PDB file of C-alpha atoms in Angstrom:
ATOM      1  CA  MET N  19      17.020  -6.619 -27.827  1.00  0.00           C
ATOM      2  CA  ASN N  20      19.630  -8.355 -25.668  1.00  0.00           C
ATOM      3  CA  GLU N  21      18.684 -12.015 -25.791  1.00  0.00           C
ATOM      4  CA  ASN N  22      20.991 -13.097 -22.974  1.00  0.00           C
ATOM      5  CA  LYS N  23      18.994 -15.365 -20.698  1.00  0.00           C
ATOM      6  CA  THR N  24      20.154 -13.429 -17.646  1.00  0.00           C
ATOM      7  CA  ASN N  25      18.156 -10.347 -16.877  1.00  0.00           C
ATOM      8  CA  PRO N  26      19.809  -7.963 -14.403  1.00  0.00           C
ATOM      9  CA  LEU N  27      16.618  -7.380 -12.467  1.00  0.00           C
ATOM     10  CA  LEU N  28      15.613 -11.020 -12.201  1.00  0.00           C
ATOM     11  CA  CYS N  29      17.484 -11.681  -8.971  1.00  0.00           C
ATOM     12  CA  ASP N  30      17.795 -15.295  -7.932  1.00  0.00           C
ATOM     13  CA  PRO N  31      16.635 -15.847  -4.290  1.00  0.00           C
ATOM     14  CA  VAL N  32      18.373 -19.213  -4.151  1.00  0.00           C
ATOM     15  CA  THR N  33      21.835 -17.848  -4.863  1.00  0.00           C
ATOM     16  CA  GLY N  34      20.939 -14.391  -3.447  1.00  0.00           C
ATOM     17  CA  THR N  35      22.344 -12.584  -6.464  1.00  0.00           C
ATOM     18  CA  CYS N  36      21.325 -10.070  -9.110  1.00  0.00           C
ATOM     19  CA  GLU N  37      23.336 -11.202 -12.119  1.00  0.00           C
ATOM     20  CA  MET N  38      23.893  -9.243 -15.257  1.00  0.00           C
ATOM     21  CA  PRO N  39      25.082 -10.106 -18.716  1.00  0.00           C
ATOM     22  CA  MET N  40      28.629  -8.850 -19.109  1.00  0.00           C
ATOM     23  CA  GLY N  41      31.409  -9.061 -21.628  1.00  0.00           C
ATOM     24  CA  GLU N  42      34.312 -11.457 -21.325  1.00  0.00           C
ATOM     25  CA  LYS N  43      36.311 -11.267 -18.149  1.00  0.00           C
ATOM     26  CA  SER N  44      39.411  -9.115 -18.591  1.00  0.00           C
ATOM     27  CA  ASN N  45      42.658 -11.005 -18.979  1.00  0.00           C
ATOM     28  CA  GLU N  46      44.271  -8.547 -16.637  1.00  0.00           C
ATOM     29  CA  THR N  47      44.636  -9.514 -13.007  1.00  0.00           C
ATOM     30  CA  ALA N  48      43.759  -7.254 -10.102  1.00  0.00           C
ATOM     31  CA  THR N  49      45.286  -7.107  -6.693  1.00  0.00           C
ATOM     32  CA  ILE N  50      43.622  -5.810  -3.555  1.00  0.00           C
ATOM     33  CA  SER N  51      45.759  -3.897  -1.135  1.00  0.00           C
ATOM     34  CA  THR N  52      44.902  -3.012   2.456  1.00  0.00           C
ATOM     35  CA  GLU N  53      45.468   0.363   3.973  1.00  0.00           C
ATOM     36  CA  GLU N  54      44.947   1.072   7.668  1.00  0.00           C
ATOM     37  CA  LYS N  55      43.210  -2.087   8.824  1.00  0.00           C
ATOM     38  CA  PRO N  56      44.180  -5.763   8.523  1.00  0.00           C
ATOM     39  CA  VAL N  57      41.403  -6.705   6.083  1.00  0.00           C
ATOM     40  CA  LYS N  58      40.060  -4.918   3.028  1.00  0.00           C
ATOM     41  CA  ILE N  59      36.609  -5.623   1.669  1.00  0.00           C
ATOM     42  CA  ILE N  60      35.707  -4.539  -1.835  1.00  0.00           C
ATOM     43  CA  TYR N  61      31.947  -4.569  -2.103  1.00  0.00           C
ATOM     44  CA  TYR N  62      30.444  -4.516  -5.547  1.00  0.00           C
ATOM     45  CA  THR N  63      26.870  -3.329  -5.332  1.00  0.00           C
ATOM     46  CA  ASP N  64      24.277  -1.167  -6.976  1.00  0.00           C
ATOM     47  CA  PRO N  65      21.724   1.200  -5.362  1.00  0.00           C
ATOM     48  CA  ILE N  66      18.814  -0.642  -7.012  1.00  0.00           C
ATOM     49  CA  CYS N  67      20.030  -4.191  -6.250  1.00  0.00           C
ATOM     50  CA  SER N  68      17.335  -5.975  -4.232  1.00  0.00           C
ATOM     51  CA  SER N  69      19.731  -8.740  -3.120  1.00  0.00           C
ATOM     52  CA  CYS N  70      22.076  -6.052  -1.808  1.00  0.00           C
ATOM     53  CA  TRP N  71      19.244  -4.591   0.212  1.00  0.00           C
ATOM     54  CA  GLY N  72      18.790  -8.142   1.424  1.00  0.00           C
ATOM     55  CA  ILE N  73      22.262  -8.276   3.022  1.00  0.00           C
ATOM     56  CA  GLU N  74      22.018  -4.950   4.843  1.00  0.00           C
ATOM     57  CA  PRO N  75      21.345  -6.795   8.143  1.00  0.00           C
ATOM     58  CA  GLN N  76      24.470  -8.976   7.784  1.00  0.00           C
ATOM     59  CA  LEU N  77      26.729  -6.066   6.780  1.00  0.00           C
ATOM     60  CA  ARG N  78      25.460  -3.820   9.578  1.00  0.00           C
ATOM     61  CA  LYS N  79      26.193  -6.589  12.067  1.00  0.00           C
ATOM     62  CA  LEU N  80      29.654  -7.225  10.632  1.00  0.00           C
ATOM     63  CA  LYS N  81      30.497  -3.545  11.038  1.00  0.00           C
ATOM     64  CA  LEU N  82      29.386  -3.500  14.674  1.00  0.00           C
ATOM     65  CA  GLU N  83      31.107  -6.724  15.726  1.00  0.00           C
ATOM     66  CA  TYR N  84      34.261  -6.572  13.649  1.00  0.00           C
ATOM     67  CA  GLY N  85      34.517  -3.003  12.336  1.00  0.00           C
ATOM     68  CA  ASP N  86      37.926  -2.522  13.992  1.00  0.00           C
ATOM     69  CA  TYR N  87      39.489  -5.029  11.653  1.00  0.00           C
ATOM     70  CA  PHE N  88      38.326  -4.142   8.207  1.00  0.00           C
ATOM     71  CA  GLU N  89      37.754  -1.256   5.841  1.00  0.00           C
ATOM     72  CA  ILE N  90      35.102  -1.523   3.191  1.00  0.00           C
ATOM     73  CA  GLU N  91      35.286   0.015  -0.254  1.00  0.00           C
ATOM     74  CA  TYR N  92      31.988   0.443  -2.071  1.00  0.00           C
ATOM     75  CA  ARG N  93      32.199  -0.085  -5.849  1.00  0.00           C
ATOM     76  CA  MET N  94      29.279   0.484  -8.194  1.00  0.00           C
ATOM     77  CA  GLY N  95      28.258  -2.305 -10.571  1.00  0.00           C
ATOM     78  CA  GLY N  96      25.832  -0.653 -13.000  1.00  0.00           C
ATOM     79  CA  LEU N  97      23.124  -3.297 -12.667  1.00  0.00           C
ATOM     80  CA  LEU N  98      20.710  -1.761 -15.172  1.00  0.00           C
ATOM     81  CA  PRO N  99      22.361   0.156 -18.032  1.00  0.00           C
ATOM     82  CA  ASP N 100      19.048   0.546 -19.879  1.00  0.00           C
ATOM     83  CA  TRP N 101      16.030  -1.518 -20.955  1.00  0.00           C
ATOM     84  CA  SER N 102      17.589  -3.363 -23.882  1.00  0.00           C
ATOM     85  CA  TYR N 103      16.790  -6.650 -22.175  1.00  0.00           C
ATOM     86  CA  ASN N 104      14.035  -9.161 -23.009  1.00  0.00           C
ATOM     87  CA  SER N 105      14.594 -12.283 -20.985  1.00  0.00           C
ATOM     88  CA  GLY N 106      13.562 -14.267 -17.917  1.00  0.00           C
ATOM     89  CA  GLY N 107       9.991 -12.964 -18.205  1.00  0.00           C
ATOM     90  CA  ILE N 108      11.144  -9.406 -17.773  1.00  0.00           C
ATOM     91  CA  SER N 109      11.059  -7.121 -20.779  1.00  0.00           C
ATOM     92  CA  LYS N 110       9.632  -3.942 -19.323  1.00  0.00           C
ATOM     93  CA  PRO N 111       9.665  -2.184 -15.930  1.00  0.00           C
ATOM     94  CA  ALA N 112       6.217  -3.352 -14.863  1.00  0.00           C
ATOM     95  CA  ASP N 113       7.437  -6.966 -15.014  1.00  0.00           C
ATOM     96  CA  VAL N 114       9.832  -6.242 -12.116  1.00  0.00           C
ATOM     97  CA  ALA N 115       7.099  -5.278  -9.688  1.00  0.00           C
ATOM     98  CA  GLU N 116       5.933  -8.784  -8.794  1.00  0.00           C
ATOM     99  CA  HIS N 117       9.542 -10.064  -8.689  1.00  0.00           C
ATOM    100  CA  TRP N 118      10.499  -7.411  -6.140  1.00  0.00           C
ATOM    101  CA  ASP N 119       7.519  -8.250  -3.967  1.00  0.00           C
ATOM    102  CA  GLU N 120       8.692 -11.899  -3.973  1.00  0.00           C
ATOM    103  CA  ALA N 121      12.237 -10.795  -3.112  1.00  0.00           C
ATOM    104  CA  SER N 122      10.853  -8.791  -0.181  1.00  0.00           C
ATOM    105  CA  LEU N 123       9.230 -11.905   1.289  1.00  0.00           C
ATOM    106  CA  HIS N 124      12.354 -13.995   0.707  1.00  0.00           C
ATOM    107  CA  TYR N 125      14.749 -11.565   2.394  1.00  0.00           C
ATOM    108  CA  GLU N 126      12.202 -10.378   4.982  1.00  0.00           C
ATOM    109  CA  MET N 127      13.185  -6.796   4.056  1.00  0.00           C
ATOM    110  CA  PRO N 128      10.533  -4.260   3.048  1.00  0.00           C
ATOM    111  CA  ILE N 129      10.468  -3.750  -0.715  1.00  0.00           C
ATOM    112  CA  ASP N 130       7.518  -2.280  -2.581  1.00  0.00           C
ATOM    113  CA  GLY N 131       7.742  -3.323  -6.210  1.00  0.00           C
ATOM    114  CA  ASP N 132       5.071  -0.878  -7.297  1.00  0.00           C
ATOM    115  CA  VAL N 133       7.744   1.724  -8.080  1.00  0.00           C
ATOM    116  CA  TRP N 134       8.161  -0.175 -11.392  1.00  0.00           C
ATOM    117  CA  ILE N 135       4.522   0.537 -12.204  1.00  0.00           C
ATOM    118  CA  GLU N 136       4.152   4.023 -10.760  1.00  0.00           C
ATOM    119  CA  ASP N 137       7.449   5.686 -11.524  1.00  0.00           C
ATOM    120  CA  PRO N 138       9.867   3.177 -13.174  1.00  0.00           C
ATOM    121  CA  LEU N 139      13.593   3.693 -13.442  1.00  0.00           C
ATOM    122  CA  ASN N 140      15.146   3.629 -16.883  1.00  0.00           C
ATOM    123  CA  SER N 141      18.655   2.881 -15.575  1.00  0.00           C
ATOM    124  CA  SER N 142      20.684   2.468 -12.393  1.00  0.00           C
ATOM    125  CA  TYR N 143      23.557   4.453 -13.855  1.00  0.00           C
ATOM    126  CA  PRO N 144      22.399   7.845 -12.480  1.00  0.00           C
ATOM    127  CA  SER N 145      22.329   6.560  -8.893  1.00  0.00           C
ATOM    128  CA  CYS N 146      25.683   4.797  -9.346  1.00  0.00           C
ATOM    129  CA  ILE N 147      27.268   7.995 -10.662  1.00  0.00           C
ATOM    130  CA  ALA N 148      25.698   9.977  -7.793  1.00  0.00           C
ATOM    131  CA  MET N 149      27.335   7.527  -5.363  1.00  0.00           C
ATOM    132  CA  LYS N 150      30.720   8.132  -6.902  1.00  0.00           C
ATOM    133  CA  ALA N 151      30.093  11.896  -6.678  1.00  0.00           C
ATOM    134  CA  ALA N 152      29.234  11.459  -3.011  1.00  0.00           C
ATOM    135  CA  GLN N 153      32.398   9.456  -2.361  1.00  0.00           C
ATOM    136  CA  ILE N 154      34.490  12.335  -3.690  1.00  0.00           C
ATOM    137  CA  GLN N 155      33.142  14.373  -0.758  1.00  0.00           C
ATOM    138  CA  SER N 156      33.135  11.806   2.002  1.00  0.00           C
ATOM    139  CA  LYS N 157      33.235   8.000   2.060  1.00  0.00           C
ATOM    140  CA  GLN N 158      31.258   7.992   5.291  1.00  0.00           C
ATOM    141  CA  LYS N 159      28.551  10.297   4.020  1.00  0.00           C
ATOM    142  CA  ALA N 160      28.390   8.301   0.795  1.00  0.00           C
ATOM    143  CA  VAL N 161      27.469   5.189   2.744  1.00  0.00           C
ATOM    144  CA  VAL N 162      24.678   7.086   4.491  1.00  0.00           C
ATOM    145  CA  PHE N 163      23.630   8.553   1.121  1.00  0.00           C
ATOM    146  CA  MET N 164      23.237   5.124  -0.484  1.00  0.00           C
ATOM    147  CA  ARG N 165      21.255   3.892   2.478  1.00  0.00           C
ATOM    148  CA  ILE N 166      18.868   6.835   2.037  1.00  0.00           C
ATOM    149  CA  LEU N 167      18.634   6.262  -1.732  1.00  0.00           C
ATOM    150  CA  ARG N 168      17.651   2.662  -1.092  1.00  0.00           C
ATOM    151  CA  GLU N 169      15.054   3.573   1.519  1.00  0.00           C
ATOM    152  CA  LYS N 170      13.550   6.033  -0.938  1.00  0.00           C
ATOM    153  CA  LEU N 171      13.485   3.411  -3.716  1.00  0.00           C
ATOM    154  CA  PHE N 172      12.450   0.261  -1.822  1.00  0.00           C
ATOM    155  CA  LEU N 173       9.988   1.823   0.654  1.00  0.00           C
ATOM    156  CA  GLU N 174       8.928   5.188  -0.669  1.00  0.00           C
ATOM    157  CA  LYS N 175       8.740   4.121  -4.311  1.00  0.00           C
ATOM    158  CA  LYS N 176      10.902   7.066  -5.403  1.00  0.00           C
ATOM    159  CA  ASN N 177      12.606   6.888  -8.821  1.00  0.00           C
ATOM    160  CA  ILE N 178      16.253   7.415  -7.811  1.00  0.00           C
ATOM    161  CA  ALA N 179      17.321   7.852 -11.396  1.00  0.00           C
ATOM    162  CA  LYS N 180      15.770  11.324 -11.209  1.00  0.00           C
ATOM    163  CA  TRP N 181      17.963  14.135 -10.007  1.00  0.00           C
ATOM    164  CA  ASP N 182      15.270  15.633  -7.719  1.00  0.00           C
ATOM    165  CA  ASN N 183      15.190  12.415  -5.687  1.00  0.00           C
ATOM    166  CA  ILE N 184      18.993  12.100  -5.696  1.00  0.00           C
ATOM    167  CA  GLU N 185      19.242  15.706  -4.463  1.00  0.00           C
ATOM    168  CA  GLU N 186      16.716  15.077  -1.702  1.00  0.00           C
ATOM    169  CA  ALA N 187      18.707  12.079  -0.479  1.00  0.00           C
ATOM    170  CA  ALA N 188      21.948  14.019  -0.625  1.00  0.00           C
ATOM    171  CA  LYS N 189      20.485  16.762   1.585  1.00  0.00           C
ATOM    172  CA  LEU N 190      19.484  14.194   4.166  1.00  0.00           C
ATOM    173  CA  ALA N 191      23.041  12.846   4.048  1.00  0.00           C
ATOM    174  CA  ASN N 192      24.430  16.373   4.616  1.00  0.00           C
ATOM    175  CA  LEU N 193      26.290  16.447   1.350  1.00  0.00           C
ATOM    176  CA  ASP N 194      27.241  19.654  -0.466  1.00  0.00           C
ATOM    177  CA  ILE N 195      24.593  19.687  -3.182  1.00  0.00           C
ATOM    178  CA  GLN N 196      26.393  22.090  -5.538  1.00  0.00           C
ATOM    179  CA  LYS N 197      29.626  20.092  -5.403  1.00  0.00           C
ATOM    180  CA  LEU N 198      27.661  16.854  -5.817  1.00  0.00           C
ATOM    181  CA  LYS N 199      26.023  18.226  -8.967  1.00  0.00           C
ATOM    182  CA  THR N 200      29.345  19.379 -10.398  1.00  0.00           C
ATOM    183  CA  ASP N 201      31.047  16.065  -9.670  1.00  0.00           C
ATOM    184  CA  TYR N 202      28.004  14.141 -10.916  1.00  0.00           C
ATOM    185  CA  GLU N 203      28.311  15.884 -14.269  1.00  0.00           C
ATOM    186  CA  GLY N 204      32.098  15.536 -14.349  1.00  0.00           C
ATOM    187  CA  ASP N 205      34.619  13.449 -12.430  1.00  0.00           C
ATOM    188  CA  ALA N 206      32.117  10.953 -10.975  1.00  0.00           C
ATOM    189  CA  ARG N 207      31.347   9.510 -14.458  1.00  0.00           C
ATOM    190  CA  LYS N 208      35.047   8.639 -14.921  1.00  0.00           C
ATOM    191  CA  LEU N 209      35.169   7.059 -11.462  1.00  0.00           C
ATOM    192  CA  PHE N 210      32.084   4.966 -12.253  1.00  0.00           C
ATOM    193  CA  GLN N 211      33.677   3.745 -15.456  1.00  0.00           C
ATOM    194  CA  GLU N 212      36.771   2.793 -13.441  1.00  0.00           C
ATOM    195  CA  ASP N 213      34.504   0.724 -11.142  1.00  0.00           C
ATOM    196  CA  LEU N 214      33.035  -1.075 -14.153  1.00  0.00           C
ATOM    197  CA  ASP N 215      36.466  -1.788 -15.605  1.00  0.00           C
ATOM    198  CA  TYR N 216      37.891  -2.951 -12.265  1.00  0.00           C
ATOM    199  CA  GLY N 217      34.857  -5.189 -11.811  1.00  0.00           C
ATOM    200  CA  LYS N 218      35.700  -6.948 -15.073  1.00  0.00           C
ATOM    201  CA  LYS N 219      39.265  -7.525 -13.884  1.00  0.00           C
ATOM    202  CA  LEU N 220      37.910  -9.084 -10.699  1.00  0.00           C
ATOM    203  CA  GLY N 221      35.387 -11.150 -12.611  1.00  0.00           C
ATOM    204  CA  VAL N 222      32.277  -9.583 -11.032  1.00  0.00           C
ATOM    205  CA  ARG N 223      29.152 -10.948 -12.684  1.00  0.00           C
ATOM    206  CA  GLY N 224      26.514 -10.143 -10.113  1.00  0.00           C
ATOM    207  CA  PHE N 225      25.667  -8.344  -6.932  1.00  0.00           C
ATOM    208  CA  PRO N 226      26.307  -8.409  -4.086  1.00  0.00           C
ATOM    209  CA  THR N 227      29.912  -9.608  -4.444  1.00  0.00           C
ATOM    210  CA  LEU N 228      32.342  -9.037  -1.580  1.00  0.00           C
ATOM    211  CA  PHE N 229      36.043  -9.626  -1.887  1.00  0.00           C
ATOM    212  CA  PHE N 230      37.830 -10.070   1.449  1.00  0.00           C
ATOM    213  CA  SER N 231      41.622  -9.653   1.309  1.00  0.00           C
ATOM    214  CA  ASP N 232      44.516  -9.345   3.772  1.00  0.00           C
ATOM    215  CA  GLY N 233      46.776  -7.643   1.211  1.00  0.00           C
ATOM    216  CA  ASN N 234      49.043 -10.721   1.073  1.00  0.00           C
ATOM    217  CA  SER N 235      47.388 -12.725  -1.720  1.00  0.00           C
ATOM    218  CA  ASN N 236      44.988 -14.303   0.716  1.00  0.00           C
ATOM    219  CA  GLN N 237      41.454 -13.669  -0.460  1.00  0.00           C
ATOM    220  CA  PHE N 238      37.943 -14.946   0.052  1.00  0.00           C
ATOM    221  CA  THR N 239      34.908 -14.069  -2.074  1.00  0.00           C
ATOM    222  CA  VAL N 240      31.350 -14.108  -0.701  1.00  0.00           C
ATOM    223  CA  TYR N 241      28.997 -14.054  -3.618  1.00  0.00           C
ATOM    224  CA  GLY N 242      25.341 -13.280  -3.142  1.00  0.00           C
ATOM    225  CA  SER N 243      23.137 -12.952  -0.090  1.00  0.00           C
ATOM    226  CA  LYS N 244      24.373 -15.392   2.538  1.00  0.00           C
ATOM    227  CA  PRO N 245      23.759 -15.977   6.267  1.00  0.00           C
ATOM    228  CA  TYR N 246      25.829 -13.841   8.615  1.00  0.00           C
ATOM    229  CA  ALA N 247      28.281 -16.653   9.346  1.00  0.00           C
ATOM    230  CA  ALA N 248      29.555 -16.581   5.744  1.00  0.00           C
ATOM    231  CA  TYR N 249      30.770 -12.987   6.104  1.00  0.00           C
ATOM    232  CA  GLU N 250      32.075 -13.523   9.634  1.00  0.00           C
ATOM    233  CA  ASN N 251      34.004 -16.654   8.702  1.00  0.00           C
ATOM    234  CA  ALA N 252      35.676 -14.924   5.708  1.00  0.00           C
ATOM    235  CA  LEU N 253      36.900 -12.103   7.955  1.00  0.00           C
ATOM    236  CA  VAL N 254      38.082 -14.316  10.838  1.00  0.00           C
ATOM    237  CA  ALA N 255      39.900 -16.644   8.382  1.00  0.00           C
ATOM    238  CA  LEU N 256      41.968 -13.674   7.166  1.00  0.00           C
ATOM    239  CA  PHE N 257      42.599 -12.213  10.614  1.00  0.00           C
ATOM    240  CA  LEU N 258      42.648 -14.929  13.243  1.00  0.00           C
ATOM    241  CA  GLY N 259      43.057 -12.429  16.080  1.00  0.00           C
ATOM    242  CA  ALA N 260      39.751 -10.729  15.419  1.00  0.00           C
ATOM    243  CA  LYS N 261      37.631 -10.440  18.540  1.00  0.00           C
ATOM    244  CA  LYS N 262      33.925  -9.877  18.363  1.00  0.00           C
ATOM    245  CA  LYS N 263      32.492  -6.778  20.043  1.00  0.00           C
ATOM    246  CA  ASN N 264      29.236  -6.919  21.925  1.00  0.00           C
ATOM    247  CA  ILE N 265      26.328  -5.087  20.317  1.00  0.00           C
ATOM    248  CA  PRO N 266      24.526  -2.719  22.715  1.00  0.00           C
ATOM    249  CA  ASN N 267      21.313  -4.313  23.943  1.00  0.00           C
ATOM    250  CA  GLU N 268      20.527  -3.001  27.422  1.00  0.00           C
ATOM    251  CA  ASN N 269      17.704  -0.868  26.054  1.00  0.00           C
ATOM    252  CA  PRO N 270      15.584  -1.921  23.094  1.00  0.00           C
ATOM    253  CA  LEU N 271      16.228   1.532  21.555  1.00  0.00           C
ATOM    254  CA  ASP N 272      20.016   1.387  21.862  1.00  0.00           C
ATOM    255  CA  LEU N 273      20.556   0.260  18.273  1.00  0.00           C
ATOM    256  CA  PHE N 274      18.845   3.399  16.959  1.00  0.00           C
ATOM    257  CA  ASP N 275      21.729   5.458  18.398  1.00  0.00           C
ATOM    258  CA  ILE N 276      23.997   3.652  15.937  1.00  0.00           C
ATOM    259  CA  TYR N 277      21.679   3.095  12.957  1.00  0.00           C
ATOM    260  CA  PRO N 278      18.974   5.781  12.779  1.00  0.00           C
ATOM    261  CA  THR N 279      16.683   3.534  10.703  1.00  0.00           C
ATOM    262  CA  LEU N 280      16.131  -0.175  11.127  1.00  0.00           C
ATOM    263  CA  THR N 281      13.912  -2.842   9.616  1.00  0.00           C
ATOM    264  CA  ALA N 282      12.616  -5.762  11.700  1.00  0.00           C
ATOM    265  CA  LYS N 283      14.996  -8.122   9.886  1.00  0.00           C
ATOM    266  CA  GLU N 284      17.963  -5.893  10.688  1.00  0.00           C
ATOM    267  CA  TYR N 285      16.928  -5.706  14.336  1.00  0.00           C
ATOM    268  CA  ALA N 286      16.537  -9.490  14.385  1.00  0.00           C
ATOM    269  CA  VAL N 287      19.936 -10.228  12.857  1.00  0.00           C
ATOM    270  CA  LEU N 288      21.797  -7.629  14.948  1.00  0.00           C
ATOM    271  CA  LEU N 289      20.400  -8.913  18.221  1.00  0.00           C
ATOM    272  CA  ASP N 290      20.171 -12.610  17.359  1.00  0.00           C
ATOM    273  CA  LYS N 291      16.407 -12.645  17.709  1.00  0.00           C
ATOM    274  CA  SER N 292      13.758 -14.246  15.517  1.00  0.00           C
ATOM    275  CA  TYR N 293      12.167 -12.120  12.836  1.00  0.00           C
ATOM    276  CA  PHE N 294       8.781 -12.603  14.589  1.00  0.00           C
ATOM    277  CA  ASP N 295      10.158 -11.435  17.968  1.00  0.00           C
ATOM    278  CA  ALA N 296      11.829  -8.410  16.384  1.00  0.00           C
ATOM    279  CA  ARG N 297       8.539  -7.394  14.734  1.00  0.00           C
ATOM    280  CA  MET N 298       6.769  -7.695  18.068  1.00  0.00           C
ATOM    281  CA  ILE N 299       9.351  -5.603  19.960  1.00  0.00           C
ATOM    282  CA  LEU N 300       9.427  -2.848  17.345  1.00  0.00           C
ATOM    283  CA  GLY N 301       5.648  -2.925  16.999  1.00  0.00           C
ATOM    284  CA  LYS N 302       5.239  -2.369  20.763  1.00  0.00           C
ATOM    285  CA  LEU N 303       7.750   0.460  20.749  1.00  0.00           C
ATOM    286  CA  TYR N 304       5.766   2.054  17.916  1.00  0.00           C
ATOM    287  CA  GLU N 305       2.487   1.653  19.834  1.00  0.00           C
ATOM    288  CA  LYS N 306       4.059   3.292  22.895  1.00  0.00           C
ATOM    289  CA  GLY N 307       5.082   6.264  20.740  1.00  0.00           C
ATOM    290  CA  LYS N 308       8.829   5.564  21.092  1.00  0.00           C
ATOM    291  CA  LEU N 309       9.294   4.969  17.350  1.00  0.00           C
ATOM    292  CA  ASN N 310       7.900   6.200  14.085  1.00  0.00           C
ATOM    293  CA  LYS N 311       7.742   4.018  10.993  1.00  0.00           C
ATOM    294  CA  ILE N 312       7.368   4.068   7.238  1.00  0.00           C
ATOM    295  CA  SER N 313       5.055   1.229   6.293  1.00  0.00           C
ATOM    296  CA  THR N 314       4.727  -0.611   3.025  1.00  0.00           C
ATOM    297  CA  LYS N 315       2.655  -3.597   1.978  1.00  0.00           C
ATOM    298  CA  ASN N 316       5.772  -5.747   2.582  1.00  0.00           C
ATOM    299  CA  GLY N 317       7.003  -4.433   5.935  1.00  0.00           C
ATOM    300  CA  SER N 318       8.190  -1.314   7.787  1.00  0.00           C
ATOM    301  CA  LEU N 319      11.196   0.862   8.478  1.00  0.00           C
ATOM    302  CA  TYR N 320      11.477   2.151  12.013  1.00  0.00           C
ATOM    303  CA  PHE N 321      13.155   5.261  13.367  1.00  0.00           C
ATOM    304  CA  ILE N 322      13.227   7.302  16.607  1.00  0.00           C
ATOM    305  CA  LYS N 323      10.246   9.606  17.022  1.00  0.00           C
ATOM    306  CA  SER N 324      11.523  13.189  16.987  1.00  0.00           C
TER     307      SER N 324
END
């Protein structure tokens, strides 16, 4: 057993991170270069990271308000290689269930920990590799794909280490399934290893970790789940001319034209409302038949009624 005191699935709500035991930081240095936009964000995450699910509201808001000024590169961290851990009160999948329910309350994002009792994952590597395979096809579709994977895991209690569930998410993201399968079994594994190696160079020890860079040696790191201002301040500090865009809010359903699925916390953060008010607004829209929802014991995910 790995006796390291840090268990990758025992995420700390105080720091807002899912940390994992890793080897020594590489002595090599890594530089971050920008491409088309003034700021580059390298986002180290993992499809099963509960703290990463916790910052979805902040990231979605950053994209809407400042998306013209940054590009974001999603890198996979490999949070759970296997179950060779016995620490922090977590030694088997069922131990994660209660912890995830607590994380759900802390982040005010719907997470049903019962997946670890009903259909537990043996590793996060399959979903990480699937993400790299999706990125080979389309960076944009890959972001949608990861969102769907997380919804399946956190709300629908689907084991996203299983190919059937990965394939189902890929279809919903309009990915080429045959190519995804081929890349998943081939090139994507190499790309995932490159992410792991690059993460060591950057000193990544937990998720979420976001590196903001202007390509000129100016860099800020936002580590863990933080209030929206932490991400906004990092961006503005690197590009002083960044101007905030207004988020559509004339109609309470406007946001669903941009993001097809929204939690109450996301709705609240995006529109600067309280979590309570957001729940009331979305609840009324559901009662009026304007929205559908997927409900869990720890909250709901809303989407336009088709």
